[in-house]
Short mmCIF file of C-alpha atoms in Angstrom, two decimals:
data_model
loop_
_atom_site.label_atom_id
_atom_site.label_comp_id
_atom_site.label_asym_id
_atom_site.label_seq_id
_atom_site.Cartn_x
_atom_site.Cartn_y
_atom_site.Cartn_z
CA UNK A 1 -15.85 -4.26 -18.89
CA UNK A 2 -14.50 -1.28 -16.95
CA UNK A 3 -16.87 -1.53 -13.96
CA UNK A 4 -15.88 -5.15 -13.33
CA UNK A 5 -12.18 -4.33 -13.67
CA UNK A 6 -12.44 -1.54 -11.14
CA UNK A 7 -14.72 -3.43 -8.80
CA UNK A 8 -12.23 -6.26 -8.42
CA UNK A 9 -9.61 -4.23 -6.53
CA UNK A 10 -8.74 -4.57 -2.85
CA UNK A 11 -10.36 -2.13 -0.41
CA UNK A 12 -12.60 0.23 -2.34
CA UNK A 13 -16.00 -1.17 -1.41
CA UNK A 14 -17.61 2.19 -0.56
CA UNK A 15 -16.48 3.81 -3.80
CA UNK A 16 -17.25 0.81 -5.98
CA UNK A 17 -20.60 0.24 -4.27
CA UNK A 18 -21.66 3.83 -4.90
CA UNK A 19 -20.56 3.74 -8.52
CA UNK A 20 -22.22 0.41 -9.22
CA UNK A 21 -25.43 1.53 -7.50
CA UNK A 22 -25.67 4.49 -9.89
CA UNK A 23 -24.20 2.82 -12.95
CA UNK A 24 -27.17 3.89 -15.09
CA UNK A 25 -27.37 7.36 -13.51
CA UNK A 26 -24.10 9.17 -14.25
CA UNK A 27 -25.11 12.46 -12.61
CA UNK A 28 -26.17 10.74 -9.40
CA UNK A 29 -22.98 8.68 -9.46
CA UNK A 30 -20.83 11.80 -9.76
CA UNK A 31 -22.71 13.48 -6.90
CA UNK A 32 -22.06 10.44 -4.71
CA UNK A 33 -18.41 10.25 -5.75
CA UNK A 34 -17.98 13.93 -4.88
CA UNK A 35 -19.55 13.28 -1.49
CA UNK A 36 -17.25 10.32 -0.89
CA UNK A 37 -14.25 12.40 -1.92
CA UNK A 38 -14.80 14.45 1.22
CA UNK A 39 -14.71 11.48 3.58
CA UNK A 40 -11.43 11.16 5.49
CA UNK A 41 -11.44 7.35 5.27
CA UNK A 42 -11.65 7.52 1.47
CA UNK A 43 -9.01 10.25 1.27
CA UNK A 44 -6.64 8.20 3.41
CA UNK A 45 -6.89 5.08 1.28
CA UNK A 46 -4.78 5.00 -1.89
CA UNK A 47 -6.90 2.33 -3.56
CA UNK A 48 -10.17 4.09 -2.76
CA UNK A 49 -8.86 7.32 -4.27
CA UNK A 50 -7.57 5.48 -7.33
CA UNK A 51 -10.96 3.80 -7.75
CA UNK A 52 -12.74 7.11 -7.26
CA UNK A 53 -10.57 8.65 -9.96
CA UNK A 54 -11.32 5.84 -12.39
CA UNK A 55 -15.05 5.97 -11.75
CA UNK A 56 -15.15 9.76 -12.07
CA UNK A 57 -13.45 9.48 -15.46
CA UNK A 58 -15.84 6.69 -16.45
CA UNK A 59 -18.83 8.89 -15.62
CA UNK A 60 -17.33 11.84 -17.51
CA UNK A 61 -16.17 14.07 -14.66
CA UNK A 62 -12.58 14.61 -15.74
CA UNK A 63 -12.01 17.38 -13.19
CA UNK A 64 -12.98 15.09 -10.30
CA UNK A 65 -10.86 12.28 -11.73
CA UNK A 66 -7.85 14.59 -11.91
CA UNK A 67 -8.48 15.93 -8.41
CA UNK A 68 -8.46 12.38 -7.03
CA UNK A 69 -5.23 11.61 -8.91
CA UNK A 70 -3.64 14.79 -7.56
CA UNK A 71 -4.65 14.01 -3.99
CA UNK A 72 -3.33 10.49 -4.32
CA UNK A 73 -0.03 11.65 -5.78
CA UNK A 74 0.47 14.23 -3.04
CA UNK A 75 -0.25 11.79 -0.26
CA UNK A 76 3.37 10.72 0.01
CA UNK A 77 2.62 7.54 -1.91
CA UNK A 78 5.19 5.88 -4.10
CA UNK A 79 4.37 6.56 -7.75
CA UNK A 80 4.46 2.85 -8.56
CA UNK A 81 1.51 2.36 -6.24
CA UNK A 82 -0.86 4.72 -8.08
CA UNK A 83 0.84 5.46 -11.41
CA UNK A 84 -0.98 2.61 -13.14
CA UNK A 85 -4.14 4.72 -13.03
CA UNK A 86 -2.68 7.46 -15.20
CA UNK A 87 -2.47 5.42 -18.37
CA UNK A 88 -5.75 3.52 -18.35
CA UNK A 89 -7.97 4.13 -21.38
CA UNK A 90 -10.69 5.63 -19.21
CA UNK A 91 -8.33 8.54 -18.45
CA UNK A 92 -7.84 9.52 -22.09
CA UNK A 93 -9.66 12.85 -21.70
CA UNK A 94 -8.18 13.42 -18.22
CA UNK A 95 -4.71 13.26 -19.76
CA UNK A 96 -5.59 16.27 -21.93
CA UNK A 97 -6.25 18.56 -18.95
CA UNK A 98 -3.58 21.17 -18.09
CA UNK A 99 -3.58 19.88 -14.51
CA UNK A 100 -2.53 16.46 -15.74
CA UNK A 101 0.57 17.98 -17.29
CA UNK A 102 1.29 19.70 -13.98
CA UNK A 103 0.93 16.36 -12.18
CA UNK A 104 3.44 14.71 -14.51
CA UNK A 105 5.91 17.55 -14.01
CA UNK A 106 5.43 17.47 -10.24
CA UNK A 107 6.03 13.73 -10.08
CA UNK A 108 9.20 13.91 -12.19
CA UNK A 109 7.90 12.08 -15.25
CA UNK A 110 8.74 14.91 -17.65
CA UNK A 111 12.28 15.37 -16.32
CA UNK A 112 12.87 11.65 -16.64
CA UNK A 113 11.49 11.52 -20.19
CA UNK A 114 13.54 14.50 -21.32
CA UNK A 115 16.76 13.19 -19.75
CA UNK A 116 16.30 9.65 -21.03
CA UNK A 117 14.96 10.69 -24.42
CA UNK A 118 12.33 7.98 -24.04
CA UNK A 119 8.72 9.08 -23.78
CA UNK A 120 5.77 6.77 -23.25
CA UNK A 121 3.08 5.99 -25.79
CA UNK A 122 0.69 8.54 -24.27
CA UNK A 123 2.88 11.64 -23.96
CA UNK A 124 5.30 13.18 -26.43
CA UNK A 125 7.42 16.33 -26.49
CA UNK A 126 5.97 19.40 -28.16
CA UNK A 127 8.96 21.68 -28.55
CA UNK A 128 11.85 22.23 -26.18
CA UNK A 129 9.78 22.99 -23.08
CA UNK A 130 6.30 21.60 -23.63
CA UNK A 131 4.68 18.22 -24.18
CA UNK A 132 1.25 16.83 -24.95
CA UNK A 133 -0.61 13.77 -23.81
CA UNK A 134 -3.38 11.79 -25.39
#
């Protein structure tokens, strides 16, 4: 189900093509995704980076998935444009990485949650200063 959902997006043909080509070879897929991560055209395209992040998580490379999310978030992009990626089921283990918490702090999610008193279903406070995500 996940590969079809990702493959249906707008302009991620290079990323999706690489992932689909190596669908049964996770290590080869991750190598190709890492190679694509270095291409300026991929880095410059929000949807390609979001797709790359999703595929990296799908193939079990949480560090690569988080790196793509971080690059996307720091690209001056409005959070509404890429934030949907954060909460997809495929990112469950990515959400447990310390860098994911840093991303949420950097993007203002944690300040908003603390001020509003309303957290989402994936992240909850853990004491006065910390929080945890699942």
